[in-house]
Amino acid sequence: MAALSEEVLLVVKRVRQRKQDGTLYLMTERIAWGPEGKDRFTVSHLYADIRCQKISPDGKSKIQLQLVLHTGESTTFHFANESTALKDRDAAKDLLQQLLPKFKKKANKQLEEKNKMLQEDPVLFQLYKDLVVSQVISAEEFWASRLKLSSVEHSLSNNSKQEVGISAAFLADIRPQTDGCNGLKYNLTSDIIESIFKTYPAVKQKYAENVPHNLTEKEFWTRFFQSHYFHRDRINTGQQDIFSECAKQDEKGLKSMVVQGVKNPMVDLLSLEDKTLDEGYGSLTVGPNSSKTVKENSNSAIIKRFNHHSAMVLAAGLRKVILVYWKFNKFYPELNLLFMNRDAPSDQASETSSTDGNSRDSDFFQPPIKKVKLQEAIEYEDLQNGSGPKTIALNLKKSDRYSHGPVPLQSHHYSTSQDIINSVSCIQEEISCYKPCLTRVMPSSAASSAITALSPGGLLMQAGTQQAVSQLVPTDVQSELKHLYTAAGELLRHFWSCFPVNTPFLEEKVVKMRSNLERFQSTKLRPFQEKIQREYLSTNLTSHLDEMIQAAYNKFHAWQTRRMARKT
Amino acid sequence: MASEDEVSLLVIVVDVNPIWWGQQAQREPEFNLSKCLDAVMVMANSHLVMTRTNKLAIIASHCQESHFLYPNKHWKAGDVAGDEVSSGSGDGKYELLSVANDLVAEEIRNLMARTQVKGHQTDTLLAGSLAKALCYIHRVSKELEAGQDMKSRILVVKAAEDCALQYMNFMNVIFAAQKQNILIDACVLDSDSGLLQQACDITGGLYLKIPQKTALAQYLLWVFLPDADQRSQLVLPPSVHVDYRAACFCHRNLIEIGYVCSVCLSIFCNFSPICTTCETAFKIPLPQMMKPKKKKLKTAN
């Protein structure tokens, strides 16, 4: 039997693969299956090669386990033992779940990263194709400088995962579906359950107490939905209801919330009162102590419950913040002062303490809140004499330099004062008797020569006949030239970054890059040049590329001669 | 057919530097300031005639002031031929044109009459005239009726040379015009002007240095009369390559690669450890010196 030296962790008999009976073996480093009666394994996969495992859903008659490899292949095992099939399959699944993460190769993750990078950036993909696929440089060199950047970004983004908040409508989203015969079916997902637990910690407590000792999960939730705690009218609460305590706790919480009130001195909730329309469009304020009808009572109960629900949702989101601050305050009392003076944390804290009703931390933050709020409202930061960052004044000795434009100093026409006087008097004479004579503005010969000059091909239109290079060269040649430039740029960047050559690694790299450049020139550049020559494109499109590569060769030659000179 | 809602305003800035024009009259008597003004008037009339809603302004750029030749402060388009006894030239011309022409002639006569010779003021105040043009355009655009659109452009007829001292103001004007989508065209009579080339390039206008001064009217009508939308349909002289190189602050040479002080942004052609404009001292890190090998031997022992 192959690999007897390996430690076998689990053996499962009566497992079929491809309609053949056999035995499944789980070892320390791989999973293998051999057919009944034979000595060797026909199927063997290292855990490192397995991407994930899948199991068939509960209701199906066939109990199967599927392994999906990184390459995309999958192998399916069918557990055929009538009595213990499910147990076997689950045992195998659990063991695999424990073992697989250990063998997840880091290299595979990098491979996925590389693939993702190539898919996202078409320029990079093109560069990869040009350089690596055509063997100009090796894949390691290509990825050497790039992977560093991406791994830093990844680690940053993974560490700061945000917590998902609670939707206020989560209870409403559990839309019950009618079961056909007077029953209601509620679909509960784990998200909804989590929201319920976060918002109503009392329910969580009940859950912890009762499940799984007294009730199964299903029964617990059935009772939850049946109880009047959940429904609108909480007027009749049965005594056997386990949730009656929750209802009482909620009432208490609500009362304490009302007592605490809102800490913000700018908000005065007590001045709000109900105004209804009276006869003749006047308004009638309903006093707080007037008796209410039964209908109004149930309405107020609903409103109370809405308020309580919203308050609990808000509190759940902020509770974590409070816990963090409370821990901080316990262990770092000096930070207490820090939090007192800052606006944002104390703001949140005050709201949490008042809305939760059950928080112990409300006392901590009470005193400075009012002062902070008042200060916030009165002072505007930007209107105060800012003690901004200290700046150094610019000390310009010759500021008139700026007013002179980028015009080279011309030798100014020096006009003598006599010239000036003459010119001015001449002009004054001329204009003093100026009368516009618009019928004889210019001689026709001048006009026609001007027209000739302005017509296409004329004196002034010379520059326009030259077409832009972009119009002469077809687009596919243009795009190929762009790819050549990107590839050459990449190679030259690697080359020039080796200088100054200090270490033996850089020496090797320089030599390698020079040979890469030569190879690039011969495999990519020359054929392109021949191609454009064949197509009679007279413009010398690749002269700049040649210059750049020649400059690199010259530098290499100079460095090499210097090195030889040093050695001798 | 242009609708009632499109207003096109043309502001012509004419360089009437008396010193240059006086010398020009002596150099080339067949083309003097009168002829130039005639040509400009032809252009102005043509512009007014093209569309009923076209507006016009003419500014004379003198070395002492910038003066509006048209429209006059005391004249409104409404009261034409009210008090004038000699209304128009009697040749059946469109009233507006004849009034405008007379106005321009009178203004230029007055302007030249009050010229006072001052030795140190010999440069045309072009930047100031352009600024006035921009302000006028801005004012007119505020006086439009609701629903009216205005497109404006400035045509500069330049005679004398550039004044380098006006550089800062000039650039400010250019950028303001660019922001307001106002084209600046330039028709240069004598020497090429780098500033106007930049202005035309930045705002999208046309720059033309005309070879024949006597045919000025023809050039103006052919090249500068159509407005921006129509120019795309016409074959006009191609744009000039503009030299945007900076000049170093020390020698005023045009340089392509230079040194810039990071504190005051002044440009130099040579490196100097202290910037002469703001007196900041700069330290350039020297390349790392190789540690002498003697030390290693010492520690080994």
Coordinates of N, CA, C and O in Angstrom, one line a residue, chain A residues 262 270 295 375 381 557:
Chain A
V262 N -32.7 64.1 27.4 CA -31.7 64.3 26.4 C -30.7 65.3 27.0 O -31.0 66.3 27.6
L270 N -39.4 68.8 26.1 CA -40.6 69.0 26.9 C -41.5 70.1 26.4 O -42.7 70.1 26.7
K295 N -58.8 53.6 22.3 CA -58.1 53.6 21.0 C -56.8 54.4 21.1 O -55.7 54.1 20.7
Q375 N -20.6 75.7 24.3 CA -19.5 76.2 23.7 C -19.5 76.0 22.2 O -19.2 76.9 21.4
E381 N -14.9 78.3 15.0 CA -13.5 78.2 14.9 C -12.8 79.2 14.0 O -11.8 79.8 14.3
H557 N 28.5 50.6 -21.6 CA 29.9 50.5 -22.1 C 30.9 51.2 -21.3 O 31.9 50.8 -20.9

